[in-house]
Amino acid sequence: MKKVYVGMSGGVDSSLTAALLVEQGYDVTGVYMKNWAQDLPGWACPWREDLADAKRVAVQLGIPFKIYDFQKEYKQKVVDYMIEGYKTGITPNPDIMCNQEIKFKLFLDAALEDGADMIATGHYARRMPLDDSPASSAEPTAPRVSQRSASSAPPVLGHRADKHATLRASTHPRISSEPEAPVGQFGLFMAEDKNKDQTYFLYRVSSKALKQVLFPLGELTKPEVRAEAKKRGLATAEKKESMGICFVGKVDIKDFLQQYVDTKPGAIVNQKGEEIGEHDGAIFYTIGQRHGLDVGGGLPYYVVDKDIDKNIIYVSTDLDDERLWLKEIKLTQPHWINKAPKSDTKLQVRTRHRAPLVNSTVTDANTIKLDDPIRAVTPGQSAVLYDGDRVVGGGVVV
RNA sequence: UGGGGCGUGGCCAAGUGGUAAGGCACCGGGUUUUGGUCCCGGGAUCGUAGGUUCGAAUCCUGCCGCCCCAG
């Protein structure tokens, strides 16, 4: 009987995950990962309730229950990564980091060491064995060498890319790119419920880890999960969705950062070059952002760029501002789940959770040319590439 | 202190006699396992003091403030 350790957060999804595995005959152990337990000014960390809920469900299911304390590692690998990223002017994605470093590395390793054969989580994603004929190779297009599109790249983009590349290089990037895994075994696929699919956050999971991971909810829709949980009388069946940074919760990111970073007021400059207001720290703002600028009158302003060194944020009322619509994305720290795509491979990409897929061409390991421009592609966020339902991999936007 | 114009919620801005549109910002809520986007909801008696009128933000007068022309 396979021994499976299930990450139980105290929510419906992971609760039902555990229940399903028990029913499927696995030897299930529930594990609550204690990653964050600190209150913040004006915000109480719900870890006690979450732990209690997870434990309650474990008791209902009659499975062993454990607590793994990863607070130290979570702080280092996820929170510090996030804080450092913001300091350099990018907009990091802590949840992707959390999956890479904590759930599918630390937790996996700890579980295996503890005697588990596999781990499982309540993610909406699917894992399936790949055929011998690797589905990874999409038909190669015109057999030309990857051509740089220097001409088509807007000057602004080039400038910005360089700027951020420099910034990143000066820090210690915490996202480590996995060595290319051998083709084979398992691929990561979008969930059946395209509305809840969470593969965007999982593209940095290694194929090695995928061999030992189960996603029992991959074939279910959210309403079904709710119904099934209710049918089984799980204590968390009606629990409200939790949102925000995983394990930390719905904290105001600005309030959170202010606990760790000192900032100074700076200028808000519009598309005409006029200073139209003052912000309280450029690191708090991200590309495409509209609210929080406190500048009113006429049309809404959107952040189109920022200069972290000068502490200036650039805004525009022009919805078609060229700085807001990129046709090409430059990546750093690429990570491919099974195999890197060949040059000029046609794939689909998304640059944020739940965003529609956009047809694109991977011209080389770190360049994606988009068929249609994407709004507010943001440095620090990830671009994830799909081949149909299969997650090919992706990288961090530079 | 010669002439002209303006002053509506934090900002922009409709409304010129019938009892305050709309947008932005902000706040609250919703969507969302990051940030962001998006969606819904919320606020003013109209610079001020009088007058005319059944009734005024809308007409008249004084005052205050601002802008332009006045070279």
Coordinates of C-alpha atoms (C1' of nucleotides) in Angstrom, one line a residue:
Chain A
M1 CA 0.0 0.0 0.0
K2 CA 1.5 3.3 -1.1
K3 CA 2.2 5.7 1.7
V4 CA 1.1 9.2 0.8
Y5 CA 1.7 12.4 2.8
V6 CA -0.9 15.0 2.1
G7 CA -0.3 18.7 2.6
M8 CA -3.3 19.8 4.6
S9 CA -3.7 23.6 4.9
G10 CA -7.1 23.5 6.6
G11 CA -9.0 24.4 3.5
V12 CA -11.6 22.4 1.6
D13 CA -9.3 21.5 -1.3
S14 CA -6.7 19.7 0.7
S15 CA -9.3 18.2 3.0
L16 CA -11.0 16.5 0.1
T17 CA -7.7 15.5 -1.3
A18 CA -6.9 13.6 1.8
A19 CA -10.4 12.1 1.9
L20 CA -10.2 10.9 -1.7
L21 CA -6.8 9.3 -1.2
V22 CA -8.1 7.4 1.8
E23 CA -11.0 6.1 -0.3
Q24 CA -8.6 5.2 -3.1
G25 CA -6.8 2.9 -0.7
Y26 CA -3.7 4.8 0.0
D27 CA -2.0 4.8 3.4
V28 CA -2.6 8.5 4.1
T29 CA -0.9 10.8 6.5
G30 CA -1.9 14.4 6.9
V31 CA 0.7 17.1 7.3
Y32 CA 0.2 20.7 8.2
M33 CA 3.1 22.8 7.1
K34 CA 3.6 25.6 9.6
N35 CA 5.3 28.2 7.4
W36 CA 4.1 31.4 8.8
A37 CA 2.7 32.2 12.2
Q38 CA 3.3 35.8 12.8
D39 CA 0.7 38.4 13.3
L40 CA 1.2 41.8 11.7
P41 CA -0.1 45.1 12.7
G42 CA -3.8 45.1 12.1
W43 CA -3.8 41.6 10.9
A44 CA -4.0 38.3 12.8
C45 CA -2.4 35.3 11.3
P46 CA -4.9 32.5 11.0
W47 CA -2.5 29.6 11.3
R48 CA -4.1 28.3 14.5
E49 CA -7.5 28.0 13.0
D50 CA -6.1 26.5 9.9
L51 CA -4.1 24.0 11.8
A52 CA -7.2 23.2 13.9
D53 CA -9.3 22.7 10.8
A54 CA -6.7 20.5 9.2
K55 CA -6.4 18.4 12.3
R56 CA -10.1 18.1 12.6
V57 CA -10.4 16.7 9.1
A58 CA -7.6 14.3 9.8
V59 CA -9.4 13.0 12.8
Q60 CA -12.6 12.7 10.8
L61 CA -10.7 10.6 8.3
G62 CA -8.9 8.6 10.9
I63 CA -5.5 9.3 9.5
P64 CA -2.3 10.2 11.3
F65 CA -1.5 13.9 11.5
K66 CA 1.8 15.7 11.7
I67 CA 3.1 19.2 11.7
Y68 CA 6.1 20.2 9.8
D69 CA 7.6 23.4 11.0
F70 CA 9.2 25.2 8.0
Q71 CA 9.0 28.7 9.3
K72 CA 12.7 29.3 9.1
E73 CA 13.0 28.0 5.6
Y74 CA 9.8 29.7 4.4
K75 CA 11.1 33.0 5.7
Q76 CA 14.4 32.6 3.9
K77 CA 13.3 31.0 0.7
V78 CA 10.0 32.8 0.2
V79 CA 9.5 35.9 2.3
D80 CA 13.1 37.1 2.0
Y81 CA 13.1 36.4 -1.7
M82 CA 10.0 38.5 -2.0
I83 CA 11.3 41.3 0.1
E84 CA 14.6 41.4 -1.7
G85 CA 12.8 41.3 -5.0
Y86 CA 10.6 44.3 -4.2
K87 CA 13.7 46.2 -3.1
T88 CA 15.3 45.8 -6.5
G89 CA 12.1 47.1 -8.1
I90 CA 10.6 43.9 -9.4
T91 CA 7.3 42.3 -8.5
P92 CA 8.2 38.9 -7.2
N93 CA 5.7 36.0 -7.1
P94 CA 6.1 34.4 -3.7
D95 CA 3.7 31.6 -4.3
I96 CA 5.6 30.2 -7.2
M97 CA 8.7 30.3 -5.0
C98 CA 6.8 28.6 -2.3
N99 CA 5.8 25.7 -4.5
Q100 CA 9.3 25.4 -5.8
E101 CA 11.2 25.6 -2.5
I102 CA 8.7 24.5 0.1
K103 CA 5.9 22.3 -1.0
F104 CA 7.6 20.4 -3.8
K105 CA 11.1 20.3 -2.4
L106 CA 11.3 20.7 1.4
F107 CA 8.0 19.0 2.1
L108 CA 8.6 16.3 -0.4
D109 CA 12.1 15.5 0.9
A110 CA 10.9 15.6 4.5
A111 CA 8.0 13.3 3.7
L112 CA 10.2 10.8 1.8
E113 CA 12.6 10.8 4.6
D114 CA 9.8 10.2 7.0
G115 CA 8.9 7.0 5.1
A116 CA 6.4 8.3 2.5
D117 CA 6.3 7.1 -1.0
M118 CA 4.6 10.1 -2.4
I119 CA 3.1 13.4 -1.4
A120 CA -0.2 14.9 -2.5
T121 CA -1.6 18.4 -2.5
G122 CA -4.9 20.0 -3.2
H123 CA -3.8 21.8 -6.3
Y124 CA -6.0 22.0 -9.3
A125 CA -3.5 20.5 -11.8
R126 CA -3.0 17.1 -13.4
R127 CA 0.1 14.9 -13.7
M128 CA 0.2 12.4 -16.4
P129 CA 2.8 10.0 -17.8
L130 CA 4.3 11.2 -21.1
D131 CA 4.5 8.9 -24.0
D132 CA 7.7 7.7 -25.5
S133 CA 7.1 10.0 -28.4
P134 CA 7.6 13.2 -26.4
A135 CA 4.6 15.4 -26.8
S136 CA 7.0 18.1 -26.0
S137 CA 8.2 18.7 -29.5
A138 CA 5.7 20.9 -31.2
E139 CA 6.1 21.0 -34.9
P140 CA 9.1 23.0 -35.7
T141 CA 8.3 25.9 -37.9
A142 CA 10.5 27.4 -40.5
P143 CA 13.9 25.9 -39.9
R144 CA 15.7 29.2 -39.4
V145 CA 18.0 29.9 -36.6
S146 CA 16.5 31.8 -33.8
Q147 CA 16.5 35.3 -35.0
R148 CA 16.7 38.2 -32.7
S149 CA 14.0 40.7 -33.3
A150 CA 16.0 43.7 -32.4
S151 CA 14.2 45.8 -34.9
S152 CA 10.7 44.9 -33.6
A153 CA 11.6 45.5 -30.0
P154 CA 10.3 48.8 -28.8
P155 CA 13.2 50.9 -27.4
V156 CA 11.4 51.3 -24.2
L157 CA 11.3 47.6 -23.7
G158 CA 15.0 47.1 -24.5
H159 CA 15.8 49.8 -22.1
R160 CA 13.7 48.4 -19.3
A161 CA 14.9 44.9 -19.9
D162 CA 18.5 45.9 -19.6
K163 CA 17.8 47.9 -16.5
H164 CA 16.2 45.1 -14.7
A165 CA 18.7 42.6 -15.8
T166 CA 21.3 44.7 -14.2
L167 CA 19.3 45.1 -11.1
R168 CA 18.8 41.4 -10.8
A169 CA 22.3 40.5 -11.4
S170 CA 23.3 42.5 -8.4
T171 CA 21.2 40.5 -6.1
H172 CA 21.2 36.9 -5.1
P173 CA 18.3 35.5 -7.1
R174 CA 16.7 32.8 -5.1
I175 CA 15.0 31.1 -8.0
S176 CA 17.3 28.4 -9.0
S177 CA 16.8 26.9 -12.4
E178 CA 16.6 23.1 -12.3
P179 CA 19.0 21.2 -14.4
E180 CA 17.3 19.9 -17.4
A181 CA 15.4 16.7 -16.5
P182 CA 15.5 13.7 -18.7
V183 CA 12.5 13.3 -20.9
G184 CA 10.1 10.7 -19.7
Q185 CA 7.9 10.0 -16.8
F186 CA 5.5 12.7 -16.0
G187 CA 4.2 15.9 -17.4
L188 CA 2.3 18.6 -15.7
F189 CA -1.1 19.4 -17.2
M190 CA -3.8 22.0 -16.7
A191 CA -6.7 21.0 -14.4
E192 CA -10.0 19.8 -15.8
D193 CA -11.5 22.9 -14.3
K194 CA -9.9 25.6 -16.4
N195 CA -11.4 28.2 -14.2
K196 CA -9.5 27.0 -11.2
D197 CA -6.4 25.7 -12.9
Q198 CA -3.3 26.5 -10.7
T199 CA -0.5 25.3 -13.0
Y200 CA 0.7 28.8 -13.4
F201 CA 2.0 28.6 -9.8
L202 CA 3.5 25.1 -10.4
Y203 CA 5.7 25.5 -13.5
R204 CA 8.9 25.4 -11.4
V205 CA 8.2 22.0 -10.1
S206 CA 10.8 19.5 -11.2
S207 CA 9.9 16.5 -13.2
K208 CA 11.7 14.5 -10.6
A209 CA 9.3 15.8 -8.0
L210 CA 6.4 15.1 -10.3
K211 CA 7.2 11.4 -10.1
Q212 CA 6.2 11.5 -6.5
V213 CA 3.3 13.9 -6.4
L214 CA -0.4 13.3 -6.7
F215 CA -3.0 15.9 -7.5
P216 CA -6.3 14.2 -6.8
L217 CA -8.4 17.3 -7.6
G218 CA -7.1 17.6 -11.1
E219 CA -10.2 16.1 -12.7
L220 CA -12.7 17.9 -10.5
T221 CA -14.3 21.3 -10.7
K222 CA -14.4 23.5 -7.7
P223 CA -18.2 23.1 -7.3
E224 CA -17.7 19.4 -7.4
V225 CA -15.0 19.6 -4.7
R226 CA -17.3 21.6 -2.5
A227 CA -20.1 19.1 -3.1
E228 CA -18.0 16.1 -2.4
A229 CA -16.6 17.6 0.7
K230 CA -20.0 18.4 1.9
K231 CA -21.2 14.9 1.0
R232 CA -18.5 13.5 3.3
G233 CA -19.3 15.9 6.0
L234 CA -15.8 17.3 6.1
A235 CA -15.4 20.0 8.7
T236 CA -14.0 22.4 6.1
A237 CA -16.7 21.8 3.5
E238 CA -18.1 25.3 3.8
K239 CA -15.0 27.1 4.7
K240 CA -14.4 30.3 2.8
E241 CA -11.7 30.4 0.3
S242 CA -8.5 31.8 1.7
M243 CA -6.6 34.2 -0.5
G244 CA -3.4 36.2 -0.4
I245 CA 0.1 34.9 -0.2
C246 CA 0.0 31.2 0.6
F247 CA 0.4 30.5 4.2
V248 CA 0.7 34.2 5.1
G249 CA -2.8 35.1 4.1
K250 CA -4.6 38.1 2.8
V251 CA -2.2 40.8 4.0
D252 CA -1.9 44.1 2.4
I253 CA 1.4 43.8 0.6
K254 CA 2.3 47.4 1.3
D255 CA 1.7 47.0 5.0
F256 CA 3.7 43.8 4.9
L257 CA 6.7 45.4 3.1
Q258 CA 6.7 48.4 5.4
Q259 CA 7.6 46.0 8.2
Y260 CA 10.9 45.2 6.5
V261 CA 11.8 48.0 4.1
D262 CA 12.4 51.7 4.6
T263 CA 11.0 53.8 1.8
K264 CA 11.0 57.4 0.8
P265 CA 8.5 59.5 -1.1
G266 CA 9.1 60.1 -4.7
A267 CA 7.6 61.6 -7.8
I268 CA 4.8 60.4 -9.9
V269 CA 5.4 61.5 -13.5
N270 CA 2.8 61.3 -16.3
Q271 CA 3.2 60.7 -20.0
K272 CA 3.9 64.3 -20.7
G273 CA 6.8 64.3 -18.2
E274 CA 4.9 66.3 -15.7
E275 CA 5.2 65.6 -12.0
I276 CA 1.6 65.1 -11.0
G277 CA 1.9 63.7 -7.5
E278 CA 4.0 62.0 -4.9
H279 CA 4.1 58.3 -3.9
D280 CA 5.5 56.8 -0.7
G281 CA 8.0 54.5 -2.2
A282 CA 8.4 53.2 -5.7
I283 CA 8.8 49.6 -4.6
F284 CA 5.1 49.4 -3.6
Y285 CA 3.9 49.9 -7.1
T286 CA 3.8 47.4 -10.0
I287 CA 3.3 47.7 -13.7
G288 CA -0.3 48.1 -14.8
Q289 CA -1.4 49.2 -11.4
R290 CA -4.1 51.8 -11.1
H291 CA -5.0 52.3 -7.5
G292 CA -3.0 53.6 -4.7
L293 CA -1.5 56.6 -6.5
D294 CA -3.9 59.0 -5.0
V295 CA -4.0 61.2 -8.1
G296 CA -7.4 62.0 -9.3
G297 CA -9.0 64.2 -11.9
G298 CA -10.1 63.1 -15.4
L299 CA -8.9 59.7 -16.3
P300 CA -7.4 56.9 -14.3
Y301 CA -3.7 56.7 -14.3
Y302 CA -1.9 53.4 -14.7
V303 CA 1.7 52.7 -13.7
V304 CA 3.6 52.0 -16.9
D305 CA 7.2 52.0 -15.7
K306 CA 9.3 52.8 -12.7
D307 CA 12.8 53.8 -11.9
I308 CA 13.8 52.3 -8.6
D309 CA 17.0 54.2 -8.4
K310 CA 15.5 57.6 -8.9
N311 CA 12.4 56.4 -7.0
I312 CA 10.1 57.6 -9.7
I313 CA 7.1 55.9 -11.0
Y314 CA 5.8 56.7 -14.5
V315 CA 2.1 56.7 -15.1
S316 CA -0.2 57.2 -18.1
T317 CA -3.8 57.7 -18.8
D318 CA -3.3 56.3 -22.3
L319 CA -4.7 52.7 -22.3
D320 CA -2.7 52.1 -25.4
D321 CA 0.6 53.4 -23.9
E322 CA 3.3 51.4 -25.6
R323 CA 5.0 50.7 -22.4
L324 CA 2.0 48.8 -21.3
W325 CA 1.8 46.4 -24.2
L326 CA 4.7 44.2 -25.0
K327 CA 5.0 42.0 -28.0
E328 CA 8.1 40.2 -26.7
I329 CA 9.0 38.9 -23.4
K330 CA 12.6 38.4 -22.1
L331 CA 13.0 35.7 -19.5
T332 CA 15.6 34.9 -16.9
Q333 CA 16.0 31.7 -14.9
P334 CA 14.1 29.6 -17.3
H335 CA 12.8 26.3 -16.0
W336 CA 11.5 23.5 -18.2
I337 CA 9.6 20.7 -16.6
N338 CA 10.6 17.9 -19.0
K339 CA 12.7 19.4 -21.7
A340 CA 13.5 22.8 -23.1
P341 CA 11.5 23.8 -26.2
K342 CA 13.4 24.0 -29.4
S343 CA 14.0 27.3 -31.1
D344 CA 11.0 28.7 -32.9
T345 CA 8.5 26.4 -31.1
K346 CA 5.0 27.6 -31.2
L347 CA 3.5 27.6 -27.7
Q348 CA 0.9 29.4 -25.6
V349 CA 1.9 31.7 -22.8
R350 CA 0.4 33.4 -19.8
T351 CA 2.0 36.0 -17.6
R352 CA -0.4 35.9 -14.7
H353 CA -2.7 33.5 -13.0
R354 CA -5.9 32.9 -14.9
A355 CA -5.0 35.1 -17.8
P356 CA -6.0 33.9 -21.2
L357 CA -3.3 32.0 -23.1
V358 CA -1.6 33.9 -25.9
N359 CA -0.1 32.3 -28.9
S360 CA 3.6 32.8 -29.0
T361 CA 6.9 31.6 -30.3
V362 CA 9.8 30.7 -28.2
T363 CA 12.7 32.0 -30.3
D364 CA 15.4 31.0 -27.9
A365 CA 15.8 30.0 -24.3
N366 CA 14.9 33.3 -22.9
T367 CA 12.8 35.1 -25.6
I368 CA 9.1 34.8 -26.3
K369 CA 7.6 36.6 -29.2
L370 CA 3.9 37.1 -28.8
D371 CA 1.3 36.9 -31.5
D372 CA -0.8 39.5 -29.6
P373 CA 0.6 42.0 -27.2
I374 CA 0.0 41.3 -23.5
R375 CA -0.8 44.1 -21.1
A376 CA 1.5 45.0 -18.2
V377 CA 4.0 42.2 -18.4
T378 CA 5.8 42.7 -15.2
P379 CA 9.4 42.1 -14.3
G380 CA 9.6 39.5 -11.5
Q381 CA 6.4 37.8 -12.5
S382 CA 6.5 34.6 -14.4
A383 CA 5.7 33.8 -18.0
V384 CA 4.5 30.2 -18.2
L385 CA 4.4 28.3 -21.5
Y386 CA 1.9 25.7 -22.4
D387 CA 1.6 23.3 -25.2
G388 CA -2.1 22.8 -25.2
D389 CA -2.9 21.6 -21.7
R390 CA 0.7 20.6 -20.9
V391 CA 2.9 22.9 -19.0
V392 CA 6.2 23.2 -20.8
G393 CA 7.9 25.5 -18.3
G394 CA 8.7 29.2 -18.2
G395 CA 10.8 31.8 -16.6
V396 CA 10.9 35.0 -14.7
V397 CA 10.1 38.1 -16.7
V398 CA 13.0 40.5 -16.9
Chain B
rU1 C1' -10.9 99.8 -7.3
rG2 C1' -10.0 100.0 -16.1
rG3 C1' -12.1 95.7 -18.5
rG4 C1' -13.3 90.4 -18.8
rG5 C1' -13.8 85.5 -16.6
rC6 C1' -14.2 82.0 -12.8
rG7 C1' -15.3 79.8 -7.7
rU8 C1' -20.2 72.8 -7.6
rG9 C1' -17.8 66.6 -2.7
rG10 C1' -10.1 65.5 -2.3
rC11 C1' -9.5 66.3 -8.0
rC12 C1' -11.8 67.0 -13.2
rA13 C1' -16.6 68.3 -14.6
rA14 C1' -22.3 68.6 -16.1
rG15 C1' -26.3 71.5 -14.6
rU16 C1' -28.5 79.0 -16.1
rG17 C1' -35.3 78.9 -11.8
rG18 C1' -38.1 73.4 -9.8
rU19 C1' -35.3 71.0 -5.8
rA20 C1' -27.2 68.5 -7.4
rA21 C1' -25.2 63.9 -14.1
rG22 C1' -20.7 61.6 -14.9
rG23 C1' -15.5 60.5 -14.4
rC24 C1' -10.9 60.3 -11.3
rA25 C1' -9.3 59.6 -6.3
rC26 C1' -10.6 57.4 -1.7
rC27 C1' -13.3 53.7 1.3
rG28 C1' -16.1 49.1 1.5
rG29 C1' -17.5 44.5 -0.9
rG30 C1' -16.9 40.7 -5.0
rU31 C1' -13.6 37.9 -8.4
rU32 C1' -8.4 35.7 -7.6
rU33 C1' -3.7 30.5 -3.6
rU34 C1' 1.4 36.4 -5.6
rG35 C1' 1.4 41.6 -7.1
rG36 C1' -1.9 43.8 -10.4
rU37 C1' -6.3 44.0 -13.5
rC38 C1' -11.6 43.7 -13.5
rC39 C1' -16.7 44.0 -11.3
rC40 C1' -20.4 46.0 -7.6
rG41 C1' -21.6 49.7 -3.8
rG42 C1' -20.8 54.3 -1.0
rG43 C1' -20.3 60.6 -0.4
rA44 C1' -21.5 67.2 -1.8
rU45 C1' -27.0 71.7 -1.3
rC46 C1' -23.3 74.1 -5.0
rG47 C1' -16.9 80.4 -2.1
rU48 C1' -19.6 83.6 1.4
rA49 C1' -23.5 87.2 3.3
rG50 C1' -28.0 89.1 2.0
rG51 C1' -32.1 89.9 -1.6
rU52 C1' -35.9 88.5 -5.5
rU53 C1' -39.2 84.1 -6.0
rC54 C1' -44.2 79.4 -4.2
rG55 C1' -39.3 77.6 -5.2
rA56 C1' -32.3 79.2 -6.8
rA57 C1' -26.3 75.9 -7.6
rU58 C1' -28.9 78.5 -11.3
rC59 C1' -31.5 85.8 -11.1
rC60 C1' -29.7 90.5 -8.3
rU61 C1' -26.3 93.0 -4.7
rG62 C1' -22.1 93.2 -1.2
rC63 C1' -17.8 90.7 0.4
rC64 C1' -13.7 87.0 -0.1
rG65 C1' -10.5 84.2 -3.4
rC66 C1' -8.3 83.0 -8.1
rC67 C1' -7.3 83.8 -13.4
rC68 C1' -6.8 86.7 -18.0
rC69 C1' -6.5 91.2 -20.7
rA70 C1' -5.3 96.0 -19.1
rG71 C1' 1.3 97.7 -22.4

